[in-house]
PDB file of C-alpha atoms and ligand atoms in Angstrom:
ATOM      1  CA  UNK J   1      64.571   5.819  -4.089  1.00  0.00           C
ATOM      2  CA  UNK J   2      64.476   1.996  -3.912  1.00  0.00           C
ATOM      3  CA  UNK J   3      61.015   0.584  -4.482  1.00  0.00           C
ATOM      4  CA  UNK J   4      60.067  -2.954  -3.504  1.00  0.00           C
ATOM      5  CA  UNK J   5      56.998  -4.826  -4.727  1.00  0.00           C
ATOM      6  CA  UNK J   6      55.819  -8.087  -3.189  1.00  0.00           C
ATOM      7  CA  UNK J   7      52.755 -10.230  -3.824  1.00  0.00           C
ATOM      8  CA  UNK J   8      51.108 -13.121  -1.955  1.00  0.00           C
ATOM      9  CA  UNK J   9      48.170 -15.402  -2.774  1.00  0.00           C
ATOM     10  CA  UNK J  10      44.734 -15.732  -1.217  1.00  0.00           C
ATOM     11  CA  UNK J  11      43.512 -19.081   0.086  1.00  0.00           C
ATOM     12  CA  UNK J  12      40.673 -21.560   0.384  1.00  0.00           C
ATOM     13  CA  UNK J  13      40.176 -23.955   3.283  1.00  0.00           C
ATOM     14  CA  UNK J  14      39.662 -27.486   1.900  1.00  0.00           C
ATOM     15  CA  UNK J  15      39.028 -29.467   5.104  1.00  0.00           C
ATOM     16  CA  UNK J  16      39.271 -28.823   8.847  1.00  0.00           C
ATOM     17  CA  UNK J  17      37.537 -25.414   9.094  1.00  0.00           C
ATOM     18  CA  UNK J  18      37.085 -24.206  12.707  1.00  0.00           C
ATOM     19  CA  UNK J  19      38.602 -27.403  14.152  1.00  0.00           C
ATOM     20  CA  UNK J  20      42.011 -25.973  13.205  1.00  0.00           C
ATOM     21  CA  UNK J  21      41.472 -23.088  15.632  1.00  0.00           C
ATOM     22  CA  UNK J  22      41.344 -25.716  18.405  1.00  0.00           C
ATOM     23  CA  UNK J  23      44.488 -27.777  17.944  1.00  0.00           C
ATOM     24  CA  UNK J  24      43.467 -29.923  14.952  1.00  0.00           C
ATOM     25  CA  UNK J  25      44.959 -30.040  11.440  1.00  0.00           C
ATOM     26  CA  UNK J  26      43.450 -28.586   8.278  1.00  0.00           C
ATOM     27  CA  UNK J  27      44.156 -28.623   4.549  1.00  0.00           C
ATOM     28  CA  UNK J  28      44.463 -25.252   2.846  1.00  0.00           C
ATOM     29  CA  UNK J  29      45.239 -24.340  -0.732  1.00  0.00           C
ATOM     30  CA  UNK J  30      46.520 -21.048  -2.134  1.00  0.00           C
ATOM     31  CA  UNK J  31      44.700 -19.537  -5.130  1.00  0.00           C
ATOM     32  CA  UNK J  32      45.822 -17.381  -8.038  1.00  0.00           C
ATOM     33  CA  UNK J  33      44.129 -14.208  -6.732  1.00  0.00           C
ATOM     34  CA  UNK J  34      46.925 -12.160  -5.176  1.00  0.00           C
ATOM     35  CA  UNK J  35      47.415  -9.150  -2.923  1.00  0.00           C
ATOM     36  CA  UNK J  36      50.374  -6.895  -3.577  1.00  0.00           C
ATOM     37  CA  UNK J  37      52.261  -4.259  -1.602  1.00  0.00           C
ATOM     38  CA  UNK J  38      54.626  -1.648  -3.059  1.00  0.00           C
ATOM     39  CA  UNK J  39      56.859   0.044  -0.580  1.00  0.00           C
ATOM     40  CA  UNK J  40      59.588   2.695  -0.690  1.00  0.00           C
ATOM     41  CA  UNK J  41      61.561   4.505   2.026  1.00  0.00           C
ATOM     42  CA  UNK J  42      61.155   8.275   2.620  1.00  0.00           C
ATOM     43  CA  UNK J  43      63.590  10.701   4.168  1.00  0.00           C
ATOM     44  CA  UNK J  44      61.149  12.119   6.747  1.00  0.00           C
ATOM     45  CA  UNK J  45      59.388  10.301   9.603  1.00  0.00           C
ATOM     46  CA  UNK J  46      55.993   9.945   7.885  1.00  0.00           C
ATOM     47  CA  UNK J  47      54.221   6.793   6.768  1.00  0.00           C
ATOM     48  CA  UNK J  48      51.792   7.295   3.867  1.00  0.00           C
ATOM     49  CA  UNK J  49      49.416   4.491   2.928  1.00  0.00           C
ATOM     50  CA  UNK J  50      47.371   4.262  -0.235  1.00  0.00           C
ATOM     51  CA  UNK J  51      44.958   1.308  -0.226  1.00  0.00           C
ATOM     52  CA  UNK J  52      42.279   2.102  -2.817  1.00  0.00           C
ATOM     53  CA  UNK J  53      40.661  -1.376  -2.605  1.00  0.00           C
ATOM     54  CA  UNK J  54      39.616  -0.633   0.977  1.00  0.00           C
ATOM     55  CA  UNK J  55      38.793   3.036   0.353  1.00  0.00           C
ATOM     56  CA  UNK J  56      41.973   4.568   1.759  1.00  0.00           C
ATOM     57  CA  UNK J  57      43.783   7.158  -0.310  1.00  0.00           C
ATOM     58  CA  UNK J  58      46.694   9.034   1.202  1.00  0.00           C
ATOM     59  CA  UNK J  59      46.298   8.055   4.857  1.00  0.00           C
ATOM     60  CA  UNK J  60      49.374   9.557   6.550  1.00  0.00           C
ATOM     61  CA  UNK J  61      50.812   9.333  10.061  1.00  0.00           C
ATOM     62  CA  UNK J  62      54.052   9.953  11.958  1.00  0.00           C
ATOM     63  CA  UNK J  63      56.117   6.863  12.789  1.00  0.00           C
ATOM     64  CA  UNK J  64      55.511   7.715  16.457  1.00  0.00           C
ATOM     65  CA  UNK J  65      51.758   7.201  15.878  1.00  0.00           C
ATOM     66  CA  UNK J  66      52.085   3.590  14.678  1.00  0.00           C
ATOM     67  CA  UNK J  67      50.897   2.397  18.083  1.00  0.00           C
ATOM     68  CA  UNK J  68      47.646   4.443  17.909  1.00  0.00           C
ATOM     69  CA  UNK J  69      44.229   3.335  16.582  1.00  0.00           C
ATOM     70  CA  UNK J  70      43.834   3.453  12.787  1.00  0.00           C
ATOM     71  CA  UNK J  71      40.973   2.985  10.314  1.00  0.00           C
ATOM     72  CA  UNK J  72      40.080  -0.648   9.600  1.00  0.00           C
ATOM     73  CA  UNK J  73      41.632  -0.671   6.119  1.00  0.00           C
ATOM     74  CA  UNK J  74      45.005   0.511   7.484  1.00  0.00           C
ATOM     75  CA  UNK J  75      45.328  -1.723  10.545  1.00  0.00           C
ATOM     76  CA  UNK J  76      47.047  -4.805   9.127  1.00  0.00           C
ATOM     77  CA  UNK J  77      49.659  -2.862   7.145  1.00  0.00           C
ATOM     78  CA  UNK J  78      50.453  -0.430   9.971  1.00  0.00           C
ATOM     79  CA  UNK J  79      50.572  -3.102  12.692  1.00  0.00           C
ATOM     80  CA  UNK J  80      52.838  -5.210  10.443  1.00  0.00           C
ATOM     81  CA  UNK J  81      55.171  -2.204  10.064  1.00  0.00           C
ATOM     82  CA  UNK J  82      55.147  -1.538  13.826  1.00  0.00           C
ATOM     83  CA  UNK J  83      55.872  -5.208  14.621  1.00  0.00           C
ATOM     84  CA  UNK J  84      58.642  -5.373  12.015  1.00  0.00           C
ATOM     85  CA  UNK J  85      60.319  -2.188  13.331  1.00  0.00           C
ATOM     86  CA  UNK J  86      60.134  -3.484  16.925  1.00  0.00           C
ATOM     87  CA  UNK J  87      61.335  -7.015  16.140  1.00  0.00           C
ATOM     88  CA  UNK J  88      64.238  -5.961  13.899  1.00  0.00           C
ATOM     89  CA  UNK J  89      65.085  -2.656  15.579  1.00  0.00           C
ATOM     90  CA  UNK J  90      64.537  -0.616  12.372  1.00  0.00           C
ATOM     91  CA  UNK J  91      62.724   2.573  11.520  1.00  0.00           C
ATOM     92  CA  UNK J  92      62.081   4.618   8.382  1.00  0.00           C
ATOM     93  CA  UNK J  93      59.495   6.845   6.787  1.00  0.00           C
ATOM     94  CA  UNK J  94      57.603   4.888   4.127  1.00  0.00           C
ATOM     95  CA  UNK J  95      55.338   5.182   1.088  1.00  0.00           C
ATOM     96  CA  UNK J  96      53.086   2.125   0.922  1.00  0.00           C
ATOM     97  CA  UNK J  97      50.548   1.162  -1.737  1.00  0.00           C
ATOM     98  CA  UNK J  98      48.410  -1.994  -1.633  1.00  0.00           C
ATOM     99  CA  UNK J  99      46.443  -3.614  -4.443  1.00  0.00           C
ATOM    100  CA  UNK J 100      44.162  -6.621  -4.498  1.00  0.00           C
ATOM    101  CA  UNK J 101      43.174  -8.926  -7.373  1.00  0.00           C
ATOM    102  CA  UNK J 102      40.101  -9.939  -5.401  1.00  0.00           C
ATOM    103  CA  UNK J 103      37.330  -8.465  -3.294  1.00  0.00           C
ATOM    104  CA  UNK J 104      37.830  -8.518   0.478  1.00  0.00           C
ATOM    105  CA  UNK J 105      34.223  -9.823   0.555  1.00  0.00           C
ATOM    106  CA  UNK J 106      35.121 -13.315  -0.725  1.00  0.00           C
ATOM    107  CA  UNK J 107      36.907 -14.494   2.420  1.00  0.00           C
ATOM    108  CA  UNK J 108      40.061 -15.302   0.438  1.00  0.00           C
ATOM    109  CA  UNK J 109      42.260 -13.941   3.232  1.00  0.00           C
ATOM    110  CA  UNK J 110      43.153 -10.437   2.066  1.00  0.00           C
ATOM    111  CA  UNK J 111      44.157  -9.295   5.585  1.00  0.00           C
ATOM    112  CA  UNK J 112      46.630 -12.131   6.078  1.00  0.00           C
ATOM    113  CA  UNK J 113      48.026 -11.794   2.558  1.00  0.00           C
ATOM    114  CA  UNK J 114      48.569  -8.027   2.913  1.00  0.00           C
ATOM    115  CA  UNK J 115      50.266  -8.586   6.289  1.00  0.00           C
ATOM    116  CA  UNK J 116      52.644 -11.165   4.797  1.00  0.00           C
ATOM    117  CA  UNK J 117      53.394  -8.867   1.819  1.00  0.00           C
ATOM    118  CA  UNK J 118      54.149  -5.899   4.083  1.00  0.00           C
ATOM    119  CA  UNK J 119      56.626  -7.827   6.266  1.00  0.00           C
ATOM    120  CA  UNK J 120      58.314  -9.446   3.275  1.00  0.00           C
ATOM    121  CA  UNK J 121      58.582  -6.054   1.505  1.00  0.00           C
ATOM    122  CA  UNK J 122      60.132  -4.460   4.614  1.00  0.00           C
ATOM    123  CA  UNK J 123      62.640  -7.315   4.887  1.00  0.00           C
ATOM    124  CA  UNK J 124      63.621  -6.691   1.239  1.00  0.00           C
ATOM    125  CA  UNK J 125      63.869  -2.928   1.794  1.00  0.00           C
ATOM    126  CA  UNK J 126      66.193  -3.384   4.789  1.00  0.00           C
ATOM    127  CA  UNK J 127      68.134  -6.237   3.135  1.00  0.00           C
ATOM    128  CA  UNK J 128      67.125  -8.831   5.760  1.00  0.00           C
ATOM    129  CA  UNK J 129      66.773 -12.508   4.870  1.00  0.00           C
ATOM    130  CA  UNK J 130      63.794 -13.994   6.721  1.00  0.00           C
ATOM    131  CA  UNK J 131      62.984 -17.688   6.579  1.00  0.00           C
ATOM    132  CA  UNK J 132      59.402 -18.646   5.733  1.00  0.00           C
ATOM    133  CA  UNK J 133      58.872 -19.577   9.390  1.00  0.00           C
ATOM    134  CA  UNK J 134      60.197 -16.215  10.646  1.00  0.00           C
ATOM    135  CA  UNK J 135      57.929 -14.430   8.180  1.00  0.00           C
ATOM    136  CA  UNK J 136      54.987 -16.617   9.245  1.00  0.00           C
ATOM    137  CA  UNK J 137      55.587 -16.007  12.972  1.00  0.00           C
ATOM    138  CA  UNK J 138      55.695 -12.212  12.668  1.00  0.00           C
ATOM    139  CA  UNK J 139      52.707 -12.074  10.293  1.00  0.00           C
ATOM    140  CA  UNK J 140      50.681 -14.417  12.520  1.00  0.00           C
ATOM    141  CA  UNK J 141      51.497 -12.328  15.599  1.00  0.00           C
ATOM    142  CA  UNK J 142      50.297  -9.251  13.664  1.00  0.00           C
ATOM    143  CA  UNK J 143      46.992 -10.909  12.726  1.00  0.00           C
ATOM    144  CA  UNK J 144      46.450 -12.025  16.331  1.00  0.00           C
ATOM    145  CA  UNK J 145      47.297  -8.526  17.645  1.00  0.00           C
ATOM    146  CA  UNK J 146      44.389  -7.207  15.575  1.00  0.00           C
ATOM    147  CA  UNK J 147      41.832 -10.036  15.466  1.00  0.00           C
ATOM    148  CA  UNK J 148      42.616 -11.804  18.717  1.00  0.00           C
ATOM    149  CA  UNK J 149      41.592 -15.172  17.188  1.00  0.00           C
ATOM    150  CA  UNK J 150      42.563 -17.370  14.255  1.00  0.00           C
ATOM    151  CA  UNK J 151      44.631 -20.449  13.492  1.00  0.00           C
ATOM    152  CA  UNK J 152      47.090 -18.758  11.085  1.00  0.00           C
ATOM    153  CA  UNK J 153      46.292 -21.159   8.202  1.00  0.00           C
ATOM    154  CA  UNK J 154      45.642 -18.190   5.881  1.00  0.00           C
ATOM    155  CA  UNK J 155      49.011 -16.648   6.802  1.00  0.00           C
ATOM    156  CA  UNK J 156      50.740 -19.956   6.002  1.00  0.00           C
ATOM    157  CA  UNK J 157      48.998 -20.193   2.604  1.00  0.00           C
ATOM    158  CA  UNK J 158      50.144 -16.646   1.777  1.00  0.00           C
ATOM    159  CA  UNK J 159      53.754 -17.497   2.736  1.00  0.00           C
ATOM    160  CA  UNK J 160      54.187 -21.011   1.300  1.00  0.00           C
ATOM    161  CA  UNK J 161      51.552 -21.165  -1.487  1.00  0.00           C
ATOM    162  CA  UNK J 162      50.616 -24.581  -2.912  1.00  0.00           C
ATOM    163  CA  UNK J 163      48.510 -26.882  -0.767  1.00  0.00           C
ATOM    164  CA  UNK J 164      49.420 -27.340   2.897  1.00  0.00           C
ATOM    165  CA  UNK J 165      48.829 -29.580   5.858  1.00  0.00           C
ATOM    166  CA  UNK J 166      48.605 -27.053   8.684  1.00  0.00           C
ATOM    167  CA  UNK J 167      48.139 -27.356  12.463  1.00  0.00           C
ATOM    168  CA  UNK J 168      47.032 -24.491  14.742  1.00  0.00           C
ATOM    169  CA  UNK J 169      49.478 -21.624  15.086  1.00  0.00           C
ATOM    170  CA  UNK J 170      51.919 -23.234  12.628  1.00  0.00           C
ATOM    171  CA  UNK J 171      52.828 -26.171  14.899  1.00  0.00           C
ATOM    172  CA  UNK J 172      53.018 -28.236  11.690  1.00  0.00           C
ATOM    173  CA  UNK J 173      53.238 -26.760   8.203  1.00  0.00           C
ATOM    174  CA  UNK J 174      53.819 -29.328   5.479  1.00  0.00           C
ATOM    175  CA  UNK J 175      53.494 -28.722   1.725  1.00  0.00           C
ATOM    176  CA  UNK J 176      51.565 -31.541   0.017  1.00  0.00           C
ATOM    177  CA  UNK J 177      52.362 -32.901  -3.411  1.00  0.00           C
ATOM    178  CA  UNK J 178      49.183 -31.982  -5.246  1.00  0.00           C
ATOM    179  CA  UNK J 179      48.817 -30.777  -8.809  1.00  0.00           C
ATOM    180  CA  UNK J 180      45.940 -28.432  -9.738  1.00  0.00           C
ATOM    181  CA  UNK J 181      42.727 -29.238  -7.876  1.00  0.00           C
ATOM    182  CA  UNK J 182      39.490 -29.419  -9.931  1.00  0.00           C
ATOM    183  CA  UNK J 183      37.837 -26.811  -7.708  1.00  0.00           C
ATOM    184  CA  UNK J 184      34.806 -24.676  -8.437  1.00  0.00           C
ATOM    185  CA  UNK J 185      34.181 -21.719  -6.144  1.00  0.00           C
ATOM    186  CA  UNK J 186      30.792 -20.101  -5.612  1.00  0.00           C
ATOM    187  CA  UNK J 187      30.332 -16.799  -3.782  1.00  0.00           C
ATOM    188  CA  UNK J 188      27.059 -16.486  -1.849  1.00  0.00           C
ATOM    189  CA  UNK J 189      26.967 -12.682  -2.042  1.00  0.00           C
ATOM    190  CA  UNK J 190      26.853 -12.537   1.765  1.00  0.00           C
ATOM    191  CA  UNK J 191      29.868 -11.201   3.662  1.00  0.00           C
ATOM    192  CA  UNK J 192      30.589 -13.241   6.772  1.00  0.00           C
ATOM    193  CA  UNK J 193      32.265 -11.977   9.928  1.00  0.00           C
ATOM    194  CA  UNK J 194      34.972 -14.561  10.610  1.00  0.00           C
ATOM    195  CA  UNK J 195      35.879 -13.296  14.084  1.00  0.00           C
ATOM    196  CA  UNK J 196      32.268 -13.444  15.308  1.00  0.00           C
ATOM    197  CA  UNK J 197      31.819 -16.980  13.955  1.00  0.00           C
ATOM    198  CA  UNK J 198      35.104 -18.205  15.447  1.00  0.00           C
ATOM    199  CA  UNK J 199      34.115 -16.750  18.837  1.00  0.00           C
ATOM    200  CA  UNK J 200      30.656 -18.293  18.592  1.00  0.00           C
ATOM    201  CA  UNK J 201      32.142 -21.761  17.997  1.00  0.00           C
ATOM    202  CA  UNK J 202      34.596 -21.125  20.865  1.00  0.00           C
ATOM    203  CA  UNK J 203      31.644 -20.365  23.167  1.00  0.00           C
ATOM    204  CA  UNK J 204      29.888 -23.580  22.122  1.00  0.00           C
ATOM    205  CA  UNK J 205      33.071 -25.516  22.836  1.00  0.00           C
ATOM    206  CA  UNK J 206      33.022 -24.129  26.384  1.00  0.00           C
ATOM    207  CA  UNK J 207      29.330 -24.950  26.893  1.00  0.00           C
ATOM    208  CA  UNK J 208      29.319 -28.393  25.209  1.00  0.00           C
ATOM    209  CA  UNK J 209      32.927 -29.657  25.253  1.00  0.00           C
ATOM    210  CA  UNK J 210      32.149 -33.334  24.661  1.00  0.00           C
ATOM    211  CA  UNK J 211      29.907 -32.748  21.650  1.00  0.00           C
ATOM    212  CA  UNK J 212      32.087 -30.088  20.014  1.00  0.00           C
ATOM    213  CA  UNK J 213      35.406 -31.852  20.664  1.00  0.00           C
ATOM    214  CA  UNK J 214      33.793 -34.964  19.145  1.00  0.00           C
ATOM    215  CA  UNK J 215      32.953 -32.966  16.000  1.00  0.00           C
ATOM    216  CA  UNK J 216      36.499 -31.552  15.838  1.00  0.00           C
ATOM    217  CA  UNK J 217      38.035 -35.029  16.229  1.00  0.00           C
ATOM    218  CA  UNK J 218      35.922 -36.363  13.376  1.00  0.00           C
ATOM    219  CA  UNK J 219      36.976 -33.419  11.238  1.00  0.00           C
ATOM    220  CA  UNK J 220      40.640 -34.124  12.074  1.00  0.00           C
ATOM    221  CA  UNK J 221      40.234 -37.769  10.995  1.00  0.00           C
ATOM    222  CA  UNK J 222      38.743 -36.558   7.685  1.00  0.00           C
ATOM    223  CA  UNK J 223      41.729 -34.222   7.218  1.00  0.00           C
ATOM    224  CA  UNK J 224      44.205 -37.070   7.791  1.00  0.00           C
ATOM    225  CA  UNK J 225      42.461 -39.401   5.335  1.00  0.00           C
ATOM    226  CA  UNK J 226      41.801 -36.521   2.908  1.00  0.00           C
ATOM    227  CA  UNK J 227      45.489 -35.593   2.716  1.00  0.00           C
ATOM    228  CA  UNK J 228      46.293 -39.115   1.492  1.00  0.00           C
ATOM    229  CA  UNK J 229      43.403 -39.024  -1.038  1.00  0.00           C
ATOM    230  CA  UNK J 230      44.606 -35.734  -2.373  1.00  0.00           C
ATOM    231  CA  UNK J 231      48.224 -36.791  -2.830  1.00  0.00           C
ATOM    232  CA  UNK J 232      47.003 -39.832  -4.796  1.00  0.00           C
ATOM    233  CA  UNK J 233      44.434 -37.858  -6.829  1.00  0.00           C
ATOM    234  CA  UNK J 234      41.508 -39.900  -5.425  1.00  0.00           C
ATOM    235  CA  UNK J 235      38.989 -37.113  -6.026  1.00  0.00           C
ATOM    236  CA  UNK J 236      35.825 -39.169  -5.447  1.00  0.00           C
ATOM    237  CA  UNK J 237      37.086 -40.167  -1.996  1.00  0.00           C
ATOM    238  CA  UNK J 238      38.216 -36.638  -1.247  1.00  0.00           C
ATOM    239  CA  UNK J 239      34.795 -35.318  -2.295  1.00  0.00           C
ATOM    240  CA  UNK J 240      33.100 -37.603   0.248  1.00  0.00           C
ATOM    241  CA  UNK J 241      35.296 -36.101   2.953  1.00  0.00           C
ATOM    242  CA  UNK J 242      34.191 -32.636   1.882  1.00  0.00           C
ATOM    243  CA  UNK J 243      30.539 -33.699   2.186  1.00  0.00           C
ATOM    244  CA  UNK J 244      31.136 -35.244   5.611  1.00  0.00           C
ATOM    245  CA  UNK J 245      32.951 -32.108   6.778  1.00  0.00           C
ATOM    246  CA  UNK J 246      30.042 -29.956   5.579  1.00  0.00           C
ATOM    247  CA  UNK J 247      27.652 -32.025   7.710  1.00  0.00           C
ATOM    248  CA  UNK J 248      29.844 -31.489  10.756  1.00  0.00           C
ATOM    249  CA  UNK J 249      30.117 -27.754  10.042  1.00  0.00           C
ATOM    250  CA  UNK J 250      26.315 -27.573   9.800  1.00  0.00           C
ATOM    251  CA  UNK J 251      26.154 -29.244  13.230  1.00  0.00           C
ATOM    252  CA  UNK J 252      28.507 -26.545  14.536  1.00  0.00           C
ATOM    253  CA  UNK J 253      25.890 -24.054  13.317  1.00  0.00           C
ATOM    254  CA  UNK J 254      28.074 -22.164  10.824  1.00  0.00           C
ATOM    255  CA  UNK J 255      26.406 -23.020   7.515  1.00  0.00           C
ATOM    256  CA  UNK J 256      23.691 -20.749   6.079  1.00  0.00           C
ATOM    257  CA  UNK J 257      20.707 -21.080   3.727  1.00  0.00           C
ATOM    258  CA  UNK J 258      22.682 -19.427   0.902  1.00  0.00           C
ATOM    259  CA  UNK J 259      25.632 -21.799   1.382  1.00  0.00           C
ATOM    260  CA  UNK J 260      23.308 -24.818   1.612  1.00  0.00           C
ATOM    261  CA  UNK J 261      21.567 -23.838  -1.626  1.00  0.00           C
ATOM    262  CA  UNK J 262      24.820 -23.557  -3.610  1.00  0.00           C
ATOM    263  CA  UNK J 263      26.262 -26.739  -2.069  1.00  0.00           C
ATOM    264  CA  UNK J 264      23.135 -28.775  -2.960  1.00  0.00           C
ATOM    265  CA  UNK J 265      23.102 -27.359  -6.495  1.00  0.00           C
ATOM    266  CA  UNK J 266      26.770 -28.333  -6.986  1.00  0.00           C
ATOM    267  CA  UNK J 267      26.175 -31.879  -5.743  1.00  0.00           C
ATOM    268  CA  UNK J 268      23.085 -32.321  -7.933  1.00  0.00           C
ATOM    269  CA  UNK J 269      25.115 -31.201 -10.947  1.00  0.00           C
ATOM    270  CA  UNK J 270      27.629 -34.005 -10.358  1.00  0.00           C
ATOM    271  CA  UNK J 271      30.264 -32.574  -7.991  1.00  0.00           C
ATOM    272  CA  UNK J 272      32.239 -35.251  -6.126  1.00  0.00           C
ATOM    273  CA  UNK J 273      31.773 -33.175  -2.961  1.00  0.00           C
ATOM    274  CA  UNK J 274      30.935 -29.668  -1.800  1.00  0.00           C
ATOM    275  CA  UNK J 275      31.217 -27.638   1.389  1.00  0.00           C
ATOM    276  CA  UNK J 276      31.536 -24.153   2.787  1.00  0.00           C
ATOM    277  CA  UNK J 277      35.113 -22.903   2.920  1.00  0.00           C
ATOM    278  CA  UNK J 278      36.359 -20.916   5.912  1.00  0.00           C
ATOM    279  CA  UNK J 279      34.253 -19.547   8.722  1.00  0.00           C
ATOM    280  CA  UNK J 280      30.817 -20.102   7.120  1.00  0.00           C
ATOM    281  CA  UNK J 281      27.866 -17.752   7.567  1.00  0.00           C
ATOM    282  CA  UNK J 282      28.296 -16.661   3.916  1.00  0.00           C
ATOM    283  CA  UNK J 283      31.425 -15.976   1.840  1.00  0.00           C
ATOM    284  CA  UNK J 284      32.292 -18.876  -0.478  1.00  0.00           C
ATOM    285  CA  UNK J 285      31.517 -22.541  -0.970  1.00  0.00           C
ATOM    286  CA  UNK J 286      33.774 -24.910  -2.855  1.00  0.00           C
ATOM    287  CA  UNK J 287      32.975 -27.961  -4.943  1.00  0.00           C
ATOM    288  CA  UNK J 288      35.307 -30.619  -6.263  1.00  0.00           C
ATOM    289  CA  UNK J 289      34.163 -31.311  -9.798  1.00  0.00           C
ATOM    290  CA  UNK J 290      36.581 -33.448 -11.835  1.00  0.00           C
ATOM    291  CA  UNK J 291      35.280 -33.519 -15.459  1.00  0.00           C
ATOM    292  CA  UNK J 292      32.060 -31.752 -14.406  1.00  0.00           C
ATOM    293  CA  UNK J 293      33.339 -28.239 -13.892  1.00  0.00           C
ATOM    294  CA  UNK J 294      31.097 -26.539 -16.466  1.00  0.00           C
ATOM    295  CA  UNK J 295      27.902 -28.281 -15.229  1.00  0.00           C
ATOM    296  CA  UNK J 296      28.712 -27.421 -11.616  1.00  0.00           C
ATOM    297  CA  UNK J 297      29.505 -23.790 -12.458  1.00  0.00           C
ATOM    298  CA  UNK J 298      26.194 -23.434 -14.322  1.00  0.00           C
ATOM    299  CA  UNK J 299      24.275 -24.983 -11.407  1.00  0.00           C
ATOM    300  CA  UNK J 300      25.868 -22.611  -8.894  1.00  0.00           C
ATOM    301  CA  UNK J 301      24.947 -19.589 -11.033  1.00  0.00           C
ATOM    302  CA  UNK J 302      21.370 -20.847 -11.481  1.00  0.00           C
ATOM    303  CA  UNK J 303      21.116 -21.250  -7.701  1.00  0.00           C
ATOM    304  CA  UNK J 304      21.990 -17.566  -7.266  1.00  0.00           C
ATOM    305  CA  UNK J 305      25.741 -17.795  -6.617  1.00  0.00           C
ATOM    306  CA  UNK J 306      28.609 -16.102  -8.431  1.00  0.00           C
ATOM    307  CA  UNK J 307      31.316 -18.391  -9.762  1.00  0.00           C
ATOM    308  CA  UNK J 308      34.828 -17.144  -9.043  1.00  0.00           C
ATOM    309  CA  UNK J 309      37.371 -18.727 -11.366  1.00  0.00           C
ATOM    310  CA  UNK J 310      40.380 -19.984  -9.398  1.00  0.00           C
ATOM    311  CA  UNK J 311      43.574 -21.852 -10.115  1.00  0.00           C
ATOM    312  CA  UNK J 312      45.471 -23.709  -7.392  1.00  0.00           C
ATOM    313  CA  UNK J 313      49.088 -24.898  -7.221  1.00  0.00           C
ATOM    314  CA  UNK J 314      50.313 -21.294  -7.081  1.00  0.00           C
ATOM    315  CA  UNK J 315      53.460 -19.756  -5.630  1.00  0.00           C
ATOM    316  CA  UNK J 316      53.531 -18.252  -2.151  1.00  0.00           C
ATOM    317  CA  UNK J 317      54.838 -14.799  -1.326  1.00  0.00           C
ATOM    318  CA  UNK J 318      57.287 -13.459  -3.921  1.00  0.00           C
ATOM    319  CA  UNK J 319      59.192 -10.337  -4.799  1.00  0.00           C
ATOM    320  CA  UNK J 320      57.962  -8.729  -8.013  1.00  0.00           C
ATOM    321  CA  UNK J 321      60.408  -5.789  -8.236  1.00  0.00           C
TER     322      UNK J 321
HETATM  323  C1  MEV I 401      38.227 -18.986   8.617  1.00  0.00           C
HETATM  324  O1  MEV I 401      38.565 -18.661   7.293  1.00  0.00           O
HETATM  325  C2  MEV I 401      38.674 -20.377   8.967  1.00  0.00           C
HETATM  326  C3  MEV I 401      38.537 -20.715  10.449  1.00  0.00           C
HETATM  327  O2  MEV I 401      39.006 -22.061  10.635  1.00  0.00           O
HETATM  328  C4  MEV I 401      39.307 -19.747  11.321  1.00  0.00           C
HETATM  329  C5  MEV I 401      40.812 -19.968  11.321  1.00  0.00           C
HETATM  330  O3  MEV I 401      41.293 -21.068  11.048  1.00  0.00           O
HETATM  331  O4  MEV I 401      41.519 -18.992  11.616  1.00  0.00           O
HETATM  332  C6  MEV I 401      37.081 -20.677  10.847  1.00  0.00           C
END
């Protein structure tokens, strides 16, 4: 029986959080923590999923039941399979196993990465060549089918890797020429609910369109200037854009006391800039700390955070077997 194994990276949002849901650009970087999916065909019409990282062991259904409701941990993989079968007019029983290098608590984008891996693995199994954009479009549709909201930046990071300029829904996806970023990541210990936060910001946009669109436009200007800083390695300038973005995110109401504490500690320890990364409310903060990485890491730990070692400049989705 042919077995396919595919992996894809997690991500961190560098600039443009939330604004990217509403038509603006963002900068996202892939990190060296990967999700992987192993997949093999079966002769019967059953799909068996083993996803120990999300507490699923031996979840099994008939192909005909792909359209039904499934436990949370199974939804992205099974909806990806359903969408792939429908789009490419294929069908097969399957054995699927997922594995994650990182906790789903960090907000590194495990759902998007597992969706991308599943579609890529199915394409390999059926011998179909998908372009990155075709893979992105089907994975993004899958994420939207389940979550209903989201810009797709995390899907793009899983597909392309590296560091990207990205506009809502994949209207623009441009890899940037950036070597490794001197990033330090601190986990607050609080799991945030991205969908709730994205909806909350969406509601504020409806109630206060002038104020919130003004914030988004300023964030977009920081993304444009930040992309140039990054490609030239101007870390001090880029750090200032992170700080300015954090202020705007706080005005949106998505920062939290835990995030604020870690961000202040990183700045006091000499970071060029620091901000929350992603939806806010908890999850992770990031600091840019050229030549000060050890001091900033120590400060984050002292302030009650957990440092998560990351490397950037990593490959997007790839076949492992
Ligand atoms: C969440 O990680 C980042 C947001 O910008 C949502 C999105 O872009 O899908 C808040």
